[in-house]
Amino acid sequence: MTPKLPIYMDNSATTACDPRVVEAMLPYFTERAGNAASRSHSFGWAAEEAVNTARHQVAQLIGASAKEITFTSGATESDNLAIKGIVEMYHKKGNHVITCQTEHKAVIDTCKHLESNGLEVTWLGVDDEGRLDLAALESAITDRTILVTLMAANNETGTLHQVADIGHLCHDKGVIFHCDATQAIGRIPIDVDAMQIDLLSMSAHKIYGPKGIGALYVRRRNPRVRVTPMIDGGGHERGMRSGTLNVTGIVGLGKACAILNDEMGKDVEHARTLRDALEARFRAGLDHLRINGSVEHRLPNVLNISFGYVEGESLLMGIKDVAVPSGSACTSASLEPSYVLRALGLDDDLAHNSIRFSVGRFNSIEEVDYAADLVIDAVKRLRDMSPLYEMALEGIDLKSVQWDVH
Ligand SMILES: *Cc1c(COP(=O)(O)O)cnc(C)c1O
């Protein structure tokens, strides 16, 4: 049976809202449209109560307490608030921040901005699986280091960092640890105490909530972490982030977290089954494949894969019914190969050959089968026209690439 086309397999970029999230939000657009800061009437009280409920739902998902959650416009703002807010608050203690070359642009560009203003930044590299060397992290820490900011899971490859080890190392050294967990939330268990995370960024639209709403967790105990606000105004969110609260968005984020609190195990199982099926189909049907990033330490829903001797953009043309990005299309309009794949040591060709498949709650096994057939056919067709592929089959390998499947 042909599934409904086109097929969406770009859940790392954004997820559709769960209908239960939309349903929870609707009354706050209309009959309960109060301002959560209005203290004099029931409309305001209802909005405030809804925000409180959401704050608890978000906190529960990451093992935090409600007072440690600040609502923002999304993970980009959370990353900015965390990094700029810590750098400003602790500037007397030091002026050194440690991050990594494969972080999301929201972290990289924030650090670059601060670096151009005099902050000292250490940019850690990664190995060919996208993993960090903890010894390199440890030796980068000095008595001027105030912040380590490292993501939990990479948005292009799904590769996981050793978050708990990083957290414990930072706490032993007395350095604050910020973790962009936007991709990891809902896909691997995240607990801010077990992982010793001091600040955590998350976004609703990556976990079946609405776009334009997110949260920043800031630790209040052991140790108490303080952040200088970036947006001043009416003192909303305990002064951390002024501006009338996006009540509908907050209710949506809360509901998205509540669903995960109940169903994360099932959700992860579903995604892993589909991702593994897709990967197995490719391995069975094609040679000269390479999985980018760590195969072992990886999100359950992501498959970033290079198809040798096939240019990613041409492949995308051949599989128009499947919505996926290629390693050269990731950074918007430019055809620059992905900086994340480059940091793993991939040459430009291999980065251009890569496609990221990311499945989610609303994908089905029928969609996976259909997409696998389409991709395998398109790759074979393109390779039939490739003299390089023909040479590779004859054993003349110009690139000496280590393929996972020959
Ligand atoms: C999507 C994403 C962001 C940005 O989140 P927005 O809510 O869209 O601003 C930041 N970091 C990571 C790892 C992401 O995947």
GROMACS .gro file of C-alpha atoms and ligand atoms in nm:
model
  421
    1MET     CA    1   0.000   0.000   0.000
    2THR     CA    2   0.138   0.342  -0.093
    3PRO     CA    3   0.151   0.572   0.208
    4LYS     CA    4   0.032   0.930   0.186
    5LEU     CA    5   0.293   1.141   0.002
    6PRO     CA    6   0.518   1.325   0.057
    7ILE     CA    7   0.669   1.140   0.353
    8TYR     CA    8   0.814   1.351   0.633
    9MET     CA    9   1.147   1.217   0.764
   10ASP     CA   10   1.300   1.537   0.896
   11ASN     CA   11   1.198   1.515   1.261
   12SER     CA   12   1.537   1.649   1.373
   13ALA     CA   13   1.451   1.980   1.206
   14THR     CA   14   1.108   2.002   1.360
   15THR     CA   15   0.817   1.777   1.457
   16ALA     CA   16   0.449   1.818   1.385
   17CYS     CA   17   0.242   1.908   1.691
   18ASP     CA   18   0.079   1.614   1.860
   19PRO     CA   19  -0.302   1.664   1.824
   20ARG     CA   20  -0.328   1.630   2.204
   21VAL     CA   21  -0.094   1.929   2.235
   22VAL     CA   22  -0.308   2.138   2.000
   23GLU     CA   23  -0.621   2.042   2.192
   24ALA     CA   24  -0.463   2.147   2.523
   25MET     CA   25  -0.360   2.483   2.377
   26LEU     CA   26  -0.687   2.585   2.209
   27PRO     CA   27  -0.881   2.725   2.506
   28TYR     CA   28  -0.593   2.959   2.588
   29PHE     CA   29  -0.639   3.136   2.254
   30THR     CA   30  -1.005   3.207   2.321
   31GLU     CA   31  -1.218   3.162   2.633
   32ARG     CA   32  -0.913   3.145   2.863
   33ALA     CA   33  -0.702   3.413   2.692
   34GLY     CA   34  -0.594   3.590   3.012
   35ASN     CA   35  -0.252   3.744   3.078
   36ALA     CA   36  -0.067   3.529   3.333
   37ALA     CA   37   0.049   3.850   3.502
   38SER     CA   38  -0.306   3.980   3.562
   39ARG     CA   39  -0.361   3.931   3.933
   40SER     CA   40  -0.702   4.096   3.966
   41HIS     CA   41  -0.938   3.855   3.787
   42SER     CA   42  -1.010   3.493   3.708
   43PHE     CA   43  -0.881   3.513   3.348
   44GLY     CA   44  -0.536   3.601   3.478
   45TRP     CA   45  -0.552   3.336   3.751
   46ALA     CA   46  -0.649   3.065   3.501
   47ALA     CA   47  -0.358   3.158   3.274
   48GLU     CA   48  -0.118   3.165   3.569
   49GLU     CA   49  -0.237   2.825   3.685
   50ALA     CA   50  -0.191   2.681   3.334
   51VAL     CA   51   0.165   2.818   3.326
   52ASN     CA   52   0.233   2.665   3.669
   53THR     CA   53   0.108   2.326   3.556
   54ALA     CA   54   0.328   2.344   3.246
   55ARG     CA   55   0.630   2.444   3.455
   56HIS     CA   56   0.586   2.129   3.665
   57GLN     CA   57   0.539   1.911   3.355
   58VAL     CA   58   0.862   2.042   3.200
   59ALA     CA   59   1.055   2.009   3.527
   60GLN     CA   60   0.938   1.652   3.580
   61LEU     CA   61   1.071   1.540   3.242
   62ILE     CA   62   1.428   1.640   3.332
   63GLY     CA   63   1.425   1.573   3.707
   64ALA     CA   64   1.423   1.942   3.801
   65SER     CA   65   1.197   2.150   4.024
   66ALA     CA   66   0.947   2.394   3.874
   67LYS     CA   67   1.128   2.702   4.007
   68GLU     CA   68   1.432   2.607   3.800
   69ILE     CA   69   1.244   2.642   3.468
   70THR     CA   70   1.240   2.970   3.271
   71PHE     CA   71   1.029   2.987   2.957
   72THR     CA   72   1.195   3.132   2.645
   73SER     CA   73   1.114   3.156   2.275
   74GLY     CA   74   1.307   2.835   2.200
   75ALA     CA   75   1.643   2.668   2.231
   76THR     CA   76   1.826   2.941   2.041
   77GLU     CA   77   1.721   3.195   2.303
   78SER     CA   78   1.791   2.948   2.585
   79ASP     CA   79   2.145   2.893   2.454
   80ASN     CA   80   2.201   3.269   2.426
   81LEU     CA   81   2.063   3.335   2.774
   82ALA     CA   82   2.266   3.055   2.930
   83ILE     CA   83   2.599   3.143   2.772
   84LYS     CA   84   2.580   3.523   2.768
   85GLY     CA   85   2.409   3.525   3.107
   86ILE     CA   86   2.681   3.314   3.271
   87VAL     CA   87   2.966   3.502   3.103
   88GLU     CA   88   2.826   3.832   3.229
   89MET     CA   89   2.736   3.709   3.579
   90TYR     CA   90   3.072   3.540   3.645
   91HIS     CA   91   3.305   3.778   3.458
   92LYS     CA   92   3.497   3.856   3.778
   93LYS     CA   93   3.575   3.487   3.828
   94GLY     CA   94   3.713   3.429   3.477
   95ASN     CA   95   3.682   3.486   3.106
   96HIS     CA   96   3.725   3.139   2.959
   97VAL     CA   97   3.454   2.918   2.806
   98ILE     CA   98   3.495   2.567   2.659
   99THR     CA   99   3.276   2.436   2.380
  100CYS     CA  100   3.303   2.208   2.077
  101GLN     CA  101   3.327   2.250   1.699
  102THR     CA  102   3.015   2.041   1.635
  103GLU     CA  103   2.771   2.236   1.854
  104HIS     CA  104   2.452   2.387   1.710
  105LYS     CA  105   2.489   2.732   1.552
  106ALA     CA  106   2.299   2.882   1.843
  107VAL     CA  107   2.593   2.790   2.067
  108ILE     CA  108   2.872   2.842   1.812
  109ASP     CA  109   2.761   3.187   1.697
  110THR     CA  110   2.695   3.298   2.055
  111CYS     CA  111   3.046   3.194   2.157
  112LYS     CA  112   3.195   3.357   1.845
  113HIS     CA  113   3.015   3.680   1.928
  114LEU     CA  114   3.154   3.678   2.282
  115GLU     CA  115   3.498   3.579   2.151
  116SER     CA  116   3.503   3.887   1.927
  117ASN     CA  117   3.433   4.090   2.242
  118GLY     CA  118   3.735   3.949   2.424
  119LEU     CA  119   3.611   3.620   2.576
  120GLU     CA  120   3.859   3.334   2.555
  121VAL     CA  121   3.698   3.028   2.392
  122THR     CA  122   3.840   2.678   2.357
  123TRP     CA  123   3.691   2.491   2.060
  124LEU     CA  124   3.731   2.120   2.127
  125GLY     CA  125   3.748   1.886   1.829
  126VAL     CA  126   3.588   1.543   1.800
  127ASP     CA  127   3.707   1.202   1.679
  128ASP     CA  128   3.590   1.043   1.353
  129GLU     CA  129   3.270   0.929   1.528
  130GLY     CA  130   3.192   1.278   1.654
  131ARG     CA  131   3.281   1.191   2.012
  132LEU     CA  132   3.469   1.407   2.259
  133ASP     CA  133   3.797   1.322   2.428
  134LEU     CA  134   3.726   1.376   2.799
  135ALA     CA  135   4.098   1.405   2.874
  136ALA     CA  136   4.118   1.695   2.628
  137LEU     CA  137   3.822   1.858   2.802
  138GLU     CA  138   3.983   1.811   3.142
  139SER     CA  139   4.315   1.957   3.035
  140ALA     CA  140   4.141   2.256   2.874
  141ILE     CA  141   3.991   2.359   3.210
  142THR     CA  142   4.191   2.633   3.386
  143ASP     CA  143   4.122   2.842   3.696
  144ARG     CA  144   3.984   3.109   3.461
  145THR     CA  145   3.723   2.869   3.312
  146ILE     CA  146   3.368   2.968   3.407
  147LEU     CA  147   3.158   2.759   3.169
  148VAL     CA  148   3.162   2.437   2.970
  149THR     CA  149   2.886   2.427   2.707
  150LEU     CA  150   2.840   2.094   2.527
  151MET     CA  151   2.533   1.942   2.367
  152ALA     CA  152   2.376   1.610   2.466
  153ALA     CA  153   2.304   1.485   2.113
  154ASN     CA  154   2.416   1.627   1.781
  155ASN     CA  155   2.140   1.758   1.555
  156GLU     CA  156   2.300   1.634   1.230
  157THR     CA  157   2.434   1.291   1.322
  158GLY     CA  158   2.250   1.206   1.644
  159THR     CA  159   2.585   1.130   1.809
  160LEU     CA  160   2.566   1.140   2.188
  161HIS     CA  161   2.818   1.312   2.411
  162GLN     CA  162   2.915   1.156   2.747
  163VAL     CA  163   2.693   1.402   2.933
  164ALA     CA  164   2.708   1.245   3.280
  165ASP     CA  165   3.088   1.214   3.265
  166ILE     CA  166   3.116   1.574   3.146
  167GLY     CA  167   2.884   1.691   3.424
  168HIS     CA  168   3.076   1.511   3.698
  169LEU     CA  169   3.408   1.638   3.564
  170CYS     CA  170   3.278   1.997   3.561
  171HIS     CA  171   3.143   1.971   3.914
  172ASP     CA  172   3.470   1.823   4.042
  173LYS     CA  173   3.649   2.123   3.890
  174GLY     CA  174   3.393   2.378   4.007
  175VAL     CA  175   3.299   2.480   3.652
  176ILE     CA  176   2.939   2.546   3.542
  177PHE     CA  177   2.804   2.302   3.281
  178HIS     CA  178   2.547   2.409   3.022
  179CYS     CA  179   2.397   2.140   2.802
  180ASP     CA  180   2.195   2.199   2.485
  181ALA     CA  181   1.966   1.896   2.513
  182THR     CA  182   1.723   2.003   2.240
  183GLN     CA  183   1.766   1.683   2.035
  184ALA     CA  184   1.811   1.449   2.330
  185ILE     CA  185   1.495   1.538   2.523
  186GLY     CA  186   1.232   1.269   2.473
  187ARG     CA  187   1.480   1.041   2.297
  188ILE     CA  188   1.722   0.947   2.572
  189PRO     CA  189   1.662   0.979   2.948
  190ILE     CA  190   1.783   1.316   3.077
  191ASP     CA  191   1.813   1.385   3.450
  192VAL     CA  192   1.982   1.709   3.554
  193ASP     CA  193   2.094   1.573   3.892
  194ALA     CA  194   2.222   1.235   3.774
  195MET     CA  195   2.405   1.411   3.488
  196GLN     CA  196   2.516   1.710   3.697
  197ILE     CA  197   2.382   1.957   3.443
  198ASP     CA  198   2.366   2.318   3.567
  199LEU     CA  199   2.183   2.474   3.274
  200LEU     CA  200   1.982   2.295   3.007
  201SER     CA  201   1.828   2.426   2.684
  202MET     CA  202   1.523   2.268   2.524
  203SER     CA  203   1.265   2.348   2.258
  204ALA     CA  204   0.900   2.247   2.218
  205HIS     CA  205   0.899   2.201   1.840
  206LYS     CA  206   1.149   1.915   1.852
  207ILE     CA  207   0.923   1.715   2.086
  208TYR     CA  208   0.580   1.746   1.917
  209GLY     CA  209   0.501   2.086   2.067
  210PRO     CA  210   0.459   2.424   1.895
  211LYS     CA  211   0.734   2.640   1.743
  212GLY     CA  212   0.854   2.955   1.917
  213ILE     CA  213   0.855   2.824   2.273
  214GLY     CA  214   1.126   2.659   2.479
  215ALA     CA  215   1.280   2.656   2.823
  216LEU     CA  216   1.604   2.706   3.009
  217TYR     CA  217   1.668   2.504   3.323
  218VAL     CA  218   1.893   2.682   3.576
  219ARG     CA  219   2.013   2.490   3.882
  220ARG     CA  220   1.911   2.645   4.217
  221ARG     CA  221   2.088   2.410   4.459
  222ASN     CA  222   2.430   2.238   4.481
  223PRO     CA  223   2.544   2.480   4.353
  224ARG     CA  224   2.307   2.774   4.307
  225VAL     CA  225   2.373   2.906   3.956
  226ARG     CA  226   2.294   3.265   3.863
  227VAL     CA  227   2.239   3.411   3.519
  228THR     CA  228   2.227   3.778   3.412
  229PRO     CA  229   1.903   3.834   3.219
  230MET     CA  230   1.924   3.932   2.853
  231ILE     CA  231   1.573   4.077   2.820
  232ASP     CA  232   1.476   4.341   3.076
  233GLY     CA  233   1.125   4.464   3.132
  234GLY     CA  234   0.838   4.380   3.364
  235GLY     CA  235   1.031   4.125   3.568
  236HIS     CA  236   0.843   3.819   3.441
  237GLU     CA  237   0.995   3.476   3.506
  238ARG     CA  238   1.158   3.600   3.830
  239GLY     CA  239   1.331   3.871   3.631
  240MET     CA  240   1.510   3.612   3.418
  241ARG     CA  241   1.316   3.685   3.101
  242SER     CA  242   1.074   3.975   3.083
  243GLY     CA  243   0.780   3.995   2.847
  244THR     CA  244   0.419   3.876   2.858
  245LEU     CA  245   0.424   3.500   2.878
  246ASN     CA  246   0.333   3.301   2.566
  247VAL     CA  247   0.063   3.114   2.758
  248THR     CA  248  -0.061   2.903   2.466
  249GLY     CA  249   0.293   2.804   2.374
  250ILE     CA  250   0.380   2.726   2.734
  251VAL     CA  251   0.069   2.509   2.770
  252GLY     CA  252   0.175   2.329   2.450
  253LEU     CA  253   0.530   2.271   2.574
  254GLY     CA  254   0.393   2.146   2.906
  255LYS     CA  255   0.154   1.905   2.736
  256ALA     CA  256   0.433   1.780   2.504
  257CYS     CA  257   0.644   1.705   2.813
  258ALA     CA  258   0.351   1.543   2.995
  259ILE     CA  259   0.300   1.307   2.701
  260LEU     CA  260   0.669   1.215   2.715
  261ASN     CA  261   0.650   1.166   3.091
  262ASP     CA  262   0.386   0.898   3.020
  263GLU     CA  263   0.492   0.755   2.686
  264MET     CA  264   0.860   0.812   2.622
  265GLY     CA  265   0.948   0.443   2.635
  266LYS     CA  266   0.692   0.359   2.369
  267ASP     CA  267   0.794   0.657   2.156
  268VAL     CA  268   1.162   0.563   2.162
  269GLU     CA  269   1.086   0.199   2.084
  270HIS     CA  270   0.878   0.304   1.783
  271ALA     CA  271   1.147   0.536   1.647
  272ARG     CA  272   1.424   0.282   1.699
  273THR     CA  273   1.229   0.010   1.520
  274LEU     CA  274   1.170   0.234   1.218
  275ARG     CA  275   1.525   0.373   1.206
  276ASP     CA  276   1.678   0.026   1.236
  277ALA     CA  277   1.446  -0.106   0.965
  278LEU     CA  278   1.547   0.175   0.730
  279GLU     CA  279   1.916   0.114   0.798
  280ALA     CA  280   1.876  -0.261   0.747
  281ARG     CA  281   1.703  -0.205   0.413
  282PHE     CA  282   1.990   0.016   0.292
  283ARG     CA  283   2.253  -0.233   0.409
  284ALA     CA  284   2.073  -0.518   0.234
  285GLY     CA  285   2.010  -0.330  -0.089
  286LEU     CA  286   2.324  -0.119  -0.144
  287ASP     CA  287   2.703  -0.129  -0.113
  288HIS     CA  288   2.947   0.157  -0.046
  289LEU     CA  289   2.757   0.300   0.249
  290ARG     CA  290   2.893   0.485   0.548
  291ILE     CA  291   2.707   0.583   0.862
  292ASN     CA  292   2.820   0.924   0.983
  293GLY     CA  293   2.873   0.974   1.354
  294SER     CA  294   2.878   0.706   1.619
  295VAL     CA  295   2.674   0.395   1.542
  296GLU     CA  296   2.681   0.281   1.904
  297HIS     CA  297   2.632   0.613   2.085
  298ARG     CA  298   2.349   0.754   1.882
  299LEU     CA  299   1.993   0.884   1.912
  300PRO     CA  300   1.737   0.612   1.835
  301ASN     CA  301   1.564   0.808   1.559
  302VAL     CA  302   1.848   0.940   1.340
  303LEU     CA  303   2.031   0.783   1.046
  304ASN     CA  304   2.293   1.006   0.886
  305ILE     CA  305   2.432   0.809   0.596
  306SER     CA  306   2.662   0.870   0.298
  307PHE     CA  307   2.589   0.689  -0.027
  308GLY     CA  308   2.921   0.656  -0.208
  309TYR     CA  309   2.942   0.781  -0.567
  310VAL     CA  310   2.609   0.961  -0.543
  311GLU     CA  311   2.585   1.335  -0.498
  312GLY     CA  312   2.340   1.422  -0.219
  313GLU     CA  313   2.163   1.699  -0.407
  314SER     CA  314   2.106   1.474  -0.709
  315LEU     CA  315   1.976   1.202  -0.482
  316LEU     CA  316   1.732   1.446  -0.319
  317MET     CA  317   1.600   1.528  -0.669
  318GLY     CA  318   1.542   1.158  -0.724
  319ILE     CA  319   1.351   1.107  -0.401
  320LYS     CA  320   1.125   1.413  -0.401
  321ASP     CA  321   0.849   1.225  -0.218
  322VAL     CA  322   1.067   1.192   0.093
  323ALA     CA  323   1.138   1.510   0.290
  324VAL     CA  324   1.499   1.485   0.412
  325PRO     CA  325   1.803   1.717   0.413
  326SER     CA  326   2.146   1.641   0.270
  327GLY     CA  327   2.481   1.721   0.429
  328SER     CA  328   2.525   2.008   0.190
  329ALA     CA  329   2.178   2.154   0.236
  330CYS     CA  330   2.192   2.176   0.614
  331THR     CA  331   2.334   2.525   0.633
  332SER     CA  332   2.053   2.699   0.449
  333ALA     CA  333   2.109   2.840   0.101
  334SER     CA  334   2.480   2.768   0.075
  335LEU     CA  335   2.611   2.449  -0.078
  336GLU     CA  336   2.888   2.442   0.180
  337PRO     CA  337   2.934   2.094   0.318
  338SER     CA  338   2.821   2.056   0.676
  339TYR     CA  339   3.073   2.181   0.934
  340VAL     CA  340   2.966   1.898   1.164
  341LEU     CA  341   3.057   1.628   0.911
  342ARG     CA  342   3.382   1.808   0.833
  343ALA     CA  343   3.475   1.807   1.203
  344LEU     CA  344   3.438   1.428   1.190
  345GLY     CA  345   3.705   1.429   0.920
  346LEU     CA  346   3.475   1.363   0.623
  347ASP     CA  347   3.606   1.513   0.301
  348ASP     CA  348   3.376   1.742   0.105
  349ASP     CA  349   3.262   1.465  -0.130
  350LEU     CA  350   3.149   1.239   0.152
  351ALA     CA  351   2.972   1.526   0.326
  352HIS     CA  352   2.796   1.608  -0.002
  353ASN     CA  353   2.697   1.240  -0.033
  354SER     CA  354   2.522   1.237   0.304
  355ILE     CA  355   2.152   1.238   0.387
  356ARG     CA  356   1.995   1.268   0.731
  357PHE     CA  357   1.686   1.056   0.791
  358SER     CA  358   1.511   1.132   1.119
  359VAL     CA  359   1.194   0.944   1.204
  360GLY     CA  360   0.939   1.022   1.471
  361ARG     CA  361   0.612   0.948   1.644
  362PHE     CA  362   0.400   0.993   1.331
  363ASN     CA  363   0.603   0.780   1.089
  364SER     CA  364   0.493   0.427   0.999
  365ILE     CA  365   0.672   0.113   0.882
  366GLU     CA  366   0.490   0.149   0.548
  367GLU     CA  367   0.655   0.488   0.504
  368VAL     CA  368   0.995   0.340   0.588
  369ASP     CA  369   0.950   0.064   0.330
  370TYR     CA  370   0.836   0.307   0.065
  371ALA     CA  371   1.123   0.549   0.134
  372ALA     CA  372   1.379   0.265   0.135
  373ASP     CA  373   1.261   0.139  -0.206
  374LEU     CA  374   1.268   0.490  -0.349
  375VAL     CA  375   1.619   0.566  -0.218
  376ILE     CA  376   1.767   0.231  -0.322
  377ASP     CA  377   1.626   0.270  -0.674
  378ALA     CA  378   1.750   0.628  -0.704
  379VAL     CA  379   2.100   0.542  -0.577
  380LYS     CA  380   2.127   0.251  -0.822
  381ARG     CA  381   2.009   0.467  -1.110
  382LEU     CA  382   2.262   0.742  -1.030
  383ARG     CA  383   2.543   0.491  -0.987
  384ASP     CA  384   2.464   0.336  -1.325
  385MET     CA  385   2.571   0.668  -1.473
  386SER     CA  386   2.883   0.706  -1.259
  387PRO     CA  387   3.224   0.611  -1.406
  388LEU     CA  388   3.376   0.642  -1.056
  389TYR     CA  389   3.139   0.380  -0.920
  390GLU     CA  390   3.226   0.145  -1.204
  391MET     CA  391   3.594   0.188  -1.122
  392ALA     CA  392   3.525   0.124  -0.753
  393LEU     CA  393   3.354  -0.204  -0.843
  394GLU     CA  394   3.664  -0.302  -1.038
  395GLY     CA  395   3.869  -0.240  -0.726
  396ILE     CA  396   4.011   0.097  -0.830
  397ASP     CA  397   3.936   0.309  -0.526
  398LEU     CA  398   4.052   0.666  -0.580
  399LYS     CA  399   3.948   0.784  -0.234
  400SER     CA  400   4.039   0.487  -0.013
  401VAL     CA  401   3.729   0.557   0.198
  402GLN     CA  402   3.646   0.315   0.477
  403TRP     CA  403   3.296   0.200   0.377
  404ASP     CA  404   3.078   0.032   0.641
  405VAL     CA  405   2.924  -0.182   0.367
  406HIS     CA  406   3.129  -0.278   0.058
  407LIG     C1  407   1.671   2.297   1.689
  407LIG     C2  408   1.788   2.316   1.776
  407LIG     C3  409   1.816   2.440   1.835
  407LIG     C4  410   1.733   2.562   1.807
  407LIG     O1  411   1.607   2.552   1.864
  407LIG     P1  412   1.495   2.660   1.830
  407LIG     O2  413   1.389   2.632   1.931
  407LIG     O3  414   1.451   2.632   1.692
  407LIG     O4  415   1.554   2.795   1.847
  407LIG     C5  416   1.925   2.449   1.919
  407LIG     N1  417   2.003   2.344   1.944
  407LIG     C6  418   1.980   2.222   1.889
  407LIG     C7  419   2.070   2.108   1.922
  407LIG     C8  420   1.873   2.205   1.803
  407LIG     O5  421   1.852   2.085   1.748
   0.00000   0.00000   0.00000
